[in-house]
Amino acid sequence: MRAIVANETGGPEVLRCEERDVPAPGAGQVLVRTAATGVNFIETYQRSGIYDVPLPFTPGAEASGTVIAVGDGVTEFGEGDRITTAEASGTYAEQFVVDAAKAVRVPDDLPLDVAGALPLQGVTAHYLATSSAHPESGETVIVHAGAGGVGLLLTQLLAARGVRVLTTVSTPEKAELSLAAGASEVLGYDDFADRARELTDGDGVAVVYDGVGARTFDDSLRALRVRGELVLFGAASGPVPAFDPQRLNAAGSVTLTRPSIGHFLRTPEERAWRYTDLFDAIAAGHLDVRIGARFPLAEAAEAHTALEGRRTTGKVILEP
Ligand code: NDP
């Protein structure tokens, strides 16, 4: 089978398409023929060496596809079942294995490309909206990178429950997408803290969802109301430097959390709850999963270049 392999860390060019053996499903695992692989920012951190990974390395945690073989003891799935997951490894490949417990059955009416685009950013948006913080109807929040994969989904989930969402984006096209997703105002990266304060009668916002990191962190703190919450969930512009906790006091006894998806998929019940909510919202027409770019598997390097170059909106997928 063909798979993307990084033999060293570096720029997108280290991602090469190579022939690899088809992995064998171990006990409790299923082998899946890939339909769509989700590209996520974490793979750019792994590829570039910001996050340590053993080399050689095939990126990818997210993908949808059809089960083509099952390992010992698997009773949940059989050949031909359509599944998706955010919790596999090596999904930049024509086939991949995943623990059956971490695979989720795709509803019959959901196309496999959407099913492959949804899990990682969808579950992230879901846990950010429900578990990392829980802004109430009528409260105001900021969602950075509002036209990105997580940004569009999180905006829709929050707006649906009456939260007033202010977003940041870098281009007029992205502003349009963010407004269509339910943002009430789209702000620029240079003055969002001041604008957010003006828009809240000087109070500041209840929550800032910050996946941009280095570029936005200081102003995100400044945009919060007293006892507000800063949910730092990524570093698209680079990691936030070391931080003095005293700054949380000075900002108004605010709370800082740095969550990660793995800690919000802890049990089968939690996984089922999050996916069921997402599938139901899609079926009801309340949640649109925008696939902003599709690349052939062999062009994974181009997909990374586009994502890091801020040229994408919504989800980026690879298709074998
Ligand atoms: P996006 O589709 O949001 O892409 C990143 C966006 O960030 C860009 O499109 C860009 O939007 C914005 N951005 C601002 N500054 C920069 C910069 N200097 N370089 C690149 N992009 C920049 O990506 P995802 O939705 O996949 O992920 C968003 C964030 O969420 C990432 O930081 C990711 O690591 C994090 N994440 C965290 C998870 C967790 O559990 N903690 C899980 C999933 C994602 P614009 O041009 O509008 O500024």
GROMACS .gro file of C-alpha atoms and ligand atoms in nm:
model
  368
    1MET     CA    1   0.000   0.000   0.000
    2ARG     CA    2   0.104   0.363  -0.034
    3ALA     CA    3   0.171   0.561   0.283
    4ILE     CA    4   0.320   0.898   0.365
    5VAL     CA    5   0.646   0.863   0.555
    6ALA     CA    6   0.872   1.119   0.723
    7ASN     CA    7   1.223   0.977   0.763
    8GLU     CA    8   1.343   1.298   0.930
    9THR     CA    9   1.184   1.608   1.080
   10GLY     CA   10   1.170   1.930   0.881
   11GLY     CA   11   0.954   2.121   0.635
   12PRO     CA   12   0.663   1.975   0.438
   13GLU     CA   13   0.911   1.828   0.185
   14VAL     CA   14   1.009   1.553   0.434
   15LEU     CA   15   0.666   1.395   0.374
   16ARG     CA   16   0.727   1.132   0.103
   17CYS     CA   17   0.486   0.883  -0.049
   18GLU     CA   18   0.635   0.531  -0.017
   19GLU     CA   19   0.530   0.166  -0.050
   20ARG     CA   20   0.472   0.004   0.288
   21ASP     CA   21   0.341  -0.334   0.409
   22VAL     CA   22  -0.028  -0.345   0.497
   23PRO     CA   23  -0.048  -0.350   0.879
   24ALA     CA   24  -0.207  -0.658   1.040
   25PRO     CA   25  -0.489  -0.596   1.286
   26GLY     CA   26  -0.389  -0.716   1.632
   27ALA     CA   27  -0.629  -0.846   1.896
   28GLY     CA   28  -0.911  -0.596   1.943
   29GLN     CA   29  -0.820  -0.404   1.627
   30VAL     CA   30  -0.973  -0.354   1.284
   31LEU     CA   31  -0.801  -0.299   0.949
   32VAL     CA   32  -0.963  -0.019   0.751
   33ARG     CA   33  -0.944   0.080   0.384
   34THR     CA   34  -0.910   0.459   0.401
   35ALA     CA   35  -1.176   0.677   0.242
   36ALA     CA   36  -1.065   1.017   0.377
   37THR     CA   37  -0.781   1.117   0.609
   38GLY     CA   38  -0.816   1.431   0.815
   39VAL     CA   39  -0.515   1.663   0.820
   40ASN     CA   40  -0.462   1.830   1.155
   41PHE     CA   41  -0.230   2.096   1.286
   42ILE     CA   42  -0.067   1.854   1.532
   43GLU     CA   43   0.086   1.666   1.238
   44THR     CA   44   0.270   1.982   1.137
   45TYR     CA   45   0.412   2.009   1.492
   46GLN     CA   46   0.519   1.642   1.474
   47ARG     CA   47   0.665   1.674   1.124
   48SER     CA   48   0.864   1.985   1.212
   49GLY     CA   49   0.998   1.843   1.540
   50ILE     CA   50   0.807   2.071   1.783
   51TYR     CA   51   0.651   1.749   1.918
   52ASP     CA   52   0.875   1.442   1.949
   53VAL     CA   53   0.785   1.136   1.740
   54PRO     CA   54   0.993   0.826   1.669
   55LEU     CA   55   1.122   0.817   1.309
   56PRO     CA   56   1.040   0.700   1.048
   57PHE     CA   57   0.691   0.820   1.105
   58THR     CA   58   0.358   0.801   0.920
   59PRO     CA   59   0.140   1.090   1.043
   60GLY     CA   60  -0.231   1.086   1.101
   61ALA     CA   61  -0.474   1.010   1.384
   62GLU     CA   62  -0.797   1.073   1.198
   63ALA     CA   63  -0.962   0.891   0.907
   64SER     CA   64  -1.278   0.726   0.785
   65GLY     CA   65  -1.311   0.411   0.579
   66THR     CA   66  -1.442   0.058   0.544
   67VAL     CA   67  -1.343  -0.233   0.766
   68ILE     CA   68  -1.165  -0.500   0.559
   69ALA     CA   69  -1.041  -0.732   0.835
   70VAL     CA   70  -1.086  -0.772   1.210
   71GLY     CA   71  -0.844  -0.899   1.476
   72ASP     CA   72  -0.912  -1.157   1.745
   73GLY     CA   73  -1.190  -1.073   1.984
   74VAL     CA   74  -1.352  -0.797   1.780
   75THR     CA   75  -1.729  -0.826   1.803
   76GLU     CA   76  -1.835  -0.463   1.745
   77PHE     CA   77  -1.744  -0.453   1.374
   78GLY     CA   78  -1.727  -0.681   1.074
   79GLU     CA   79  -1.605  -0.654   0.715
   80GLY     CA   80  -1.784  -0.384   0.520
   81ASP     CA   81  -1.872  -0.165   0.819
   82ARG     CA   82  -1.811   0.208   0.775
   83ILE     CA   83  -1.616   0.362   1.060
   84THR     CA   84  -1.440   0.682   1.153
   85THR     CA   85  -1.190   0.771   1.424
   86ALA     CA   86  -0.981   1.050   1.570
   87GLU     CA   87  -0.771   0.807   1.773
   88ALA     CA   88  -0.573   0.593   1.529
   89SER     CA   89  -0.214   0.636   1.415
   90GLY     CA   90  -0.056   0.625   1.072
   91THR     CA   91  -0.373   0.727   0.888
   92TYR     CA   92  -0.184   0.908   0.607
   93ALA     CA   93  -0.203   0.574   0.426
   94GLU     CA   94  -0.427   0.366   0.202
   95GLN     CA   95  -0.502   0.133   0.495
   96PHE     CA   96  -0.466   0.167   0.870
   97VAL     CA   97  -0.543  -0.024   1.188
   98VAL     CA   98  -0.729   0.112   1.487
   99ASP     CA   99  -0.853  -0.028   1.817
  100ALA     CA  100  -1.217  -0.125   1.770
  101ALA     CA  101  -1.295   0.059   2.095
  102LYS     CA  102  -1.171   0.384   1.939
  103ALA     CA  103  -1.359   0.343   1.610
  104VAL     CA  104  -1.708   0.485   1.569
  105ARG     CA  105  -1.975   0.354   1.333
  106VAL     CA  106  -2.069   0.612   1.067
  107PRO     CA  107  -2.443   0.678   1.027
  108ASP     CA  108  -2.578   0.539   0.698
  109ASP     CA  109  -2.667   0.879   0.557
  110LEU     CA  110  -2.331   1.045   0.633
  111PRO     CA  111  -2.086   1.042   0.340
  112LEU     CA  112  -1.745   0.894   0.427
  113ASP     CA  113  -1.555   1.209   0.331
  114VAL     CA  114  -1.755   1.414   0.584
  115ALA     CA  115  -1.714   1.134   0.837
  116GLY     CA  116  -1.337   1.156   0.789
  117ALA     CA  117  -1.338   1.534   0.820
  118LEU     CA  118  -1.540   1.549   1.140
  119PRO     CA  119  -1.389   1.354   1.432
  120LEU     CA  120  -1.081   1.537   1.553
  121GLN     CA  121  -1.194   1.894   1.503
  122GLY     CA  122  -1.557   1.803   1.580
  123VAL     CA  123  -1.484   1.634   1.911
  124THR     CA  124  -1.246   1.919   1.994
  125ALA     CA  125  -1.513   2.179   1.926
  126HIS     CA  126  -1.758   1.971   2.131
  127TYR     CA  127  -1.537   1.937   2.437
  128LEU     CA  128  -1.431   2.303   2.417
  129ALA     CA  129  -1.798   2.410   2.412
  130THR     CA  130  -1.922   2.169   2.679
  131SER     CA  131  -1.636   2.070   2.907
  132SER     CA  132  -1.334   2.303   2.899
  133ALA     CA  133  -1.564   2.597   2.960
  134HIS     CA  134  -1.940   2.623   2.944
  135PRO     CA  135  -2.047   2.971   2.836
  136GLU     CA  136  -2.418   3.032   2.879
  137SER     CA  137  -2.671   3.181   2.640
  138GLY     CA  138  -2.621   3.557   2.620
  139GLU     CA  139  -2.256   3.549   2.728
  140THR     CA  140  -1.987   3.672   2.492
  141VAL     CA  141  -1.680   3.469   2.390
  142ILE     CA  142  -1.393   3.499   2.144
  143VAL     CA  143  -1.305   3.215   1.907
  144HIS     CA  144  -0.970   3.274   1.734
  145ALA     CA  145  -0.915   3.156   1.375
  146GLY     CA  146  -1.291   3.157   1.328
  147ALA     CA  147  -1.280   3.023   0.971
  148GLY     CA  148  -1.048   2.734   1.054
  149GLY     CA  149  -1.150   2.375   1.107
  150VAL     CA  150  -1.211   2.395   1.481
  151GLY     CA  151  -1.319   2.760   1.455
  152LEU     CA  152  -1.613   2.703   1.219
  153LEU     CA  153  -1.743   2.405   1.416
  154LEU     CA  154  -1.700   2.567   1.758
  155THR     CA  155  -1.872   2.886   1.641
  156GLN     CA  156  -2.172   2.686   1.520
  157LEU     CA  157  -2.201   2.483   1.841
  158LEU     CA  158  -2.180   2.793   2.063
  159ALA     CA  159  -2.408   3.012   1.852
  160ALA     CA  160  -2.671   2.733   1.848
  161ARG     CA  161  -2.705   2.766   2.223
  162GLY     CA  162  -2.730   3.143   2.217
  163VAL     CA  163  -2.370   3.235   2.300
  164ARG     CA  164  -2.252   3.555   2.133
  165VAL     CA  165  -1.937   3.463   1.939
  166LEU     CA  166  -1.672   3.714   1.834
  167THR     CA  167  -1.405   3.569   1.605
  168THR     CA  168  -1.070   3.666   1.458
  169VAL     CA  169  -0.973   3.588   1.098
  170SER     CA  170  -0.713   3.716   0.852
  171THR     CA  171  -0.902   3.775   0.526
  172PRO     CA  172  -1.240   3.906   0.405
  173GLU     CA  173  -1.326   3.561   0.258
  174LYS     CA  174  -1.264   3.403   0.598
  175ALA     CA  175  -1.473   3.675   0.764
  176GLU     CA  176  -1.767   3.585   0.542
  177LEU     CA  177  -1.740   3.216   0.630
  178SER     CA  178  -1.715   3.294   1.000
  179LEU     CA  179  -2.024   3.518   0.991
  180ALA     CA  180  -2.216   3.248   0.803
  181ALA     CA  181  -2.122   3.002   1.080
  182GLY     CA  182  -2.286   3.228   1.337
  183ALA     CA  183  -2.023   3.477   1.450
  184SER     CA  184  -2.184   3.804   1.552
  185GLU     CA  185  -1.869   4.012   1.486
  186VAL     CA  186  -1.543   3.936   1.312
  187LEU     CA  187  -1.237   4.112   1.451
  188GLY     CA  188  -0.878   4.163   1.340
  189TYR     CA  189  -0.579   4.012   1.522
  190ASP     CA  190  -0.430   4.356   1.601
  191ASP     CA  191  -0.712   4.512   1.800
  192PHE     CA  192  -0.943   4.229   1.908
  193ALA     CA  193  -0.890   4.286   2.282
  194ASP     CA  194  -0.992   4.652   2.264
  195ARG     CA  195  -1.280   4.579   2.027
  196ALA     CA  196  -1.408   4.296   2.249
  197ARG     CA  197  -1.409   4.530   2.549
  198GLU     CA  198  -1.600   4.796   2.351
  199LEU     CA  199  -1.853   4.534   2.242
  200THR     CA  200  -1.911   4.424   2.604
  201ASP     CA  201  -1.955   4.772   2.755
  202GLY     CA  202  -1.605   4.759   2.900
  203ASP     CA  203  -1.653   4.427   3.082
  204GLY     CA  204  -1.453   4.190   2.862
  205VAL     CA  205  -1.556   3.845   2.745
  206ALA     CA  206  -1.644   3.534   2.948
  207VAL     CA  207  -1.421   3.294   2.755
  208VAL     CA  208  -1.144   3.317   2.496
  209TYR     CA  209  -1.084   3.002   2.289
  210ASP     CA  210  -0.727   3.043   2.167
  211GLY     CA  211  -0.577   2.791   1.923
  212VAL     CA  212  -0.342   3.051   1.773
  213GLY     CA  213  -0.106   3.074   2.072
  214ALA     CA  214   0.203   3.298   2.064
  215ARG     CA  215   0.050   3.572   1.848
  216THR     CA  216  -0.273   3.612   2.046
  217PHE     CA  217  -0.204   3.496   2.403
  218ASP     CA  218  -0.130   3.832   2.570
  219ASP     CA  219  -0.427   4.006   2.412
  220SER     CA  220  -0.651   3.707   2.486
  221LEU     CA  221  -0.575   3.757   2.858
  222ARG     CA  222  -0.645   4.128   2.818
  223ALA     CA  223  -0.983   4.062   2.654
  224LEU     CA  224  -1.124   3.863   2.949
  225ARG     CA  225  -1.374   3.985   3.203
  226VAL     CA  226  -1.309   3.940   3.576
  227ARG     CA  227  -1.309   3.564   3.650
  228GLY     CA  228  -1.314   3.488   3.278
  229GLU     CA  229  -1.159   3.175   3.128
  230LEU     CA  230  -0.877   3.144   2.878
  231VAL     CA  231  -0.887   2.810   2.699
  232LEU     CA  232  -0.552   2.777   2.523
  233PHE     CA  233  -0.591   2.475   2.298
  234GLY     CA  234  -0.326   2.515   2.029
  235ALA     CA  235  -0.030   2.702   1.891
  236ALA     CA  236  -0.089   2.765   1.520
  237SER     CA  237   0.137   3.074   1.539
  238GLY     CA  238   0.389   2.910   1.773
  239PRO     CA  239   0.404   2.805   2.140
  240VAL     CA  240   0.331   3.052   2.420
  241PRO     CA  241   0.649   3.141   2.615
  242ALA     CA  242   0.693   3.060   2.985
  243PHE     CA  243   0.431   3.233   3.194
  244ASP     CA  244   0.409   3.389   3.545
  245PRO     CA  245   0.085   3.275   3.717
  246GLN     CA  246   0.065   3.616   3.885
  247ARG     CA  247  -0.060   3.744   3.550
  248LEU     CA  248  -0.386   3.552   3.606
  249ASN     CA  249  -0.444   3.759   3.919
  250ALA     CA  250  -0.363   4.087   3.742
  251ALA     CA  251  -0.603   3.997   3.459
  252GLY     CA  252  -0.892   3.964   3.709
  253SER     CA  253  -0.860   3.625   3.882
  254VAL     CA  254  -0.899   3.459   3.546
  255THR     CA  255  -0.855   3.087   3.479
  256LEU     CA  256  -0.615   2.939   3.225
  257THR     CA  257  -0.655   2.584   3.097
  258ARG     CA  258  -0.454   2.397   2.830
  259PRO     CA  259  -0.674   2.102   2.727
  260SER     CA  260  -0.606   1.814   2.490
  261ILE     CA  261  -0.859   1.594   2.310
  262GLY     CA  262  -0.736   1.267   2.464
  263HIS     CA  263  -0.849   1.380   2.807
  264PHE     CA  264  -1.203   1.435   2.680
  265LEU     CA  265  -1.253   1.089   2.527
  266ARG     CA  266  -1.188   0.898   2.848
  267THR     CA  267  -1.465   0.638   2.843
  268PRO     CA  268  -1.688   0.466   2.585
  269GLU     CA  269  -1.980   0.666   2.725
  270GLU     CA  270  -1.800   0.998   2.681
  271ARG     CA  271  -1.698   0.904   2.324
  272ALA     CA  272  -2.056   0.798   2.240
  273TRP     CA  273  -2.200   1.120   2.388
  274ARG     CA  274  -1.974   1.349   2.186
  275TYR     CA  275  -2.014   1.164   1.854
  276THR     CA  276  -2.390   1.124   1.896
  277ASP     CA  277  -2.428   1.497   1.959
  278LEU     CA  278  -2.221   1.575   1.650
  279PHE     CA  279  -2.397   1.325   1.422
  280ASP     CA  280  -2.738   1.444   1.545
  281ALA     CA  281  -2.649   1.809   1.484
  282ILE     CA  282  -2.537   1.727   1.128
  283ALA     CA  283  -2.852   1.521   1.059
  284ALA     CA  284  -3.071   1.804   1.191
  285GLY     CA  285  -2.895   2.053   0.963
  286HIS     CA  286  -2.752   2.249   1.258
  287LEU     CA  287  -2.387   2.167   1.196
  288ASP     CA  288  -2.212   2.210   0.863
  289VAL     CA  289  -1.876   2.037   0.820
  290ARG     CA  290  -1.694   2.244   0.562
  291ILE     CA  291  -1.432   2.054   0.364
  292GLY     CA  292  -1.225   2.348   0.243
  293ALA     CA  293  -0.955   2.152   0.059
  294ARG     CA  294  -0.898   1.800  -0.073
  295PHE     CA  295  -0.556   1.668  -0.171
  296PRO     CA  296  -0.456   1.329  -0.314
  297LEU     CA  297  -0.272   1.125  -0.047
  298ALA     CA  298   0.056   1.164  -0.235
  299GLU     CA  299   0.028   1.544  -0.198
  300ALA     CA  300   0.033   1.548   0.183
  301ALA     CA  301   0.325   1.793   0.172
  302GLU     CA  302   0.114   2.042  -0.024
  303ALA     CA  303  -0.166   2.000   0.231
  304HIS     CA  304   0.075   2.089   0.513
  305THR     CA  305   0.207   2.389   0.320
  306ALA     CA  306  -0.146   2.519   0.270
  307LEU     CA  307  -0.245   2.465   0.635
  308GLU     CA  308   0.067   2.630   0.776
  309GLY     CA  309   0.042   2.908   0.518
  310ARG     CA  310  -0.306   3.007   0.644
  311ARG     CA  311  -0.449   2.932   0.300
  312THR     CA  312  -0.716   2.687   0.418
  313THR     CA  313  -1.065   2.721   0.560
  314GLY     CA  314  -1.260   2.450   0.740
  315LYS     CA  315  -1.119   2.098   0.707
  316VAL     CA  316  -0.834   1.971   0.493
  317ILE     CA  317  -0.856   1.607   0.387
  318LEU     CA  318  -0.638   1.362   0.196
  319GLU     CA  319  -0.799   1.110  -0.038
  320PRO     CA  320  -0.620   0.791  -0.146
  321NDP     P1  321  -0.715   2.576   1.143
  321NDP     O1  322  -0.794   2.529   1.030
  321NDP     O2  323  -0.779   2.665   1.245
  321NDP     O3  324  -0.585   2.646   1.087
  321NDP     C1  325  -0.511   2.731   1.170
  321NDP     C2  326  -0.555   2.875   1.154
  321NDP     O4  327  -0.489   2.953   1.252
  321NDP     C3  328  -0.512   2.937   1.021
  321NDP     O5  329  -0.599   2.908   0.915
  321NDP     C4  330  -0.511   3.083   1.056
  321NDP     O6  331  -0.640   3.141   1.037
  321NDP     C5  332  -0.480   3.085   1.207
  321NDP     N1  333  -0.347   3.140   1.231
  321NDP     C6  334  -0.322   3.254   1.297
  321NDP     N2  335  -0.192   3.277   1.298
  321NDP     C7  336  -0.132   3.179   1.232
  321NDP     C8  337   0.004   3.152   1.198
  321NDP     N3  338   0.104   3.233   1.235
  321NDP     N4  339   0.030   3.040   1.126
  321NDP     C9  340  -0.067   2.957   1.089
  321NDP     N5  341  -0.199   2.979   1.118
  321NDP    C10  342  -0.231   3.090   1.188
  321NDP     O7  343  -0.651   2.451   1.218
  321NDP     P2  344  -0.726   2.346   1.309
  321NDP     O8  345  -0.869   2.375   1.318
  321NDP     O9  346  -0.684   2.210   1.267
  321NDP    O10  347  -0.658   2.369   1.451
  321NDP    C11  348  -0.672   2.495   1.516
  321NDP    C12  349  -0.589   2.491   1.643
  321NDP    O11  350  -0.647   2.395   1.730
  321NDP    C13  351  -0.445   2.448   1.621
  321NDP    O12  352  -0.363   2.522   1.707
  321NDP    C14  353  -0.445   2.303   1.665
  321NDP    O13  354  -0.320   2.259   1.710
  321NDP    C15  355  -0.546   2.308   1.777
  321NDP     N6  356  -0.609   2.181   1.810
  321NDP    C16  357  -0.604   2.142   1.941
  321NDP    C17  358  -0.664   2.029   1.982
  321NDP    C18  359  -0.665   1.998   2.126
  321NDP    O14  360  -0.732   1.902   2.169
  321NDP     N7  361  -0.594   2.072   2.210
  321NDP    C19  362  -0.730   1.938   1.887
  321NDP    C20  363  -0.739   1.993   1.753
  321NDP    C21  364  -0.677   2.109   1.716
  321NDP     P3  365  -0.645   3.298   0.996
  321NDP    O15  366  -0.572   3.307   0.865
  321NDP    O16  367  -0.787   3.332   0.987
  321NDP    O17  368  -0.573   3.369   1.105
   0.00000   0.00000   0.00000
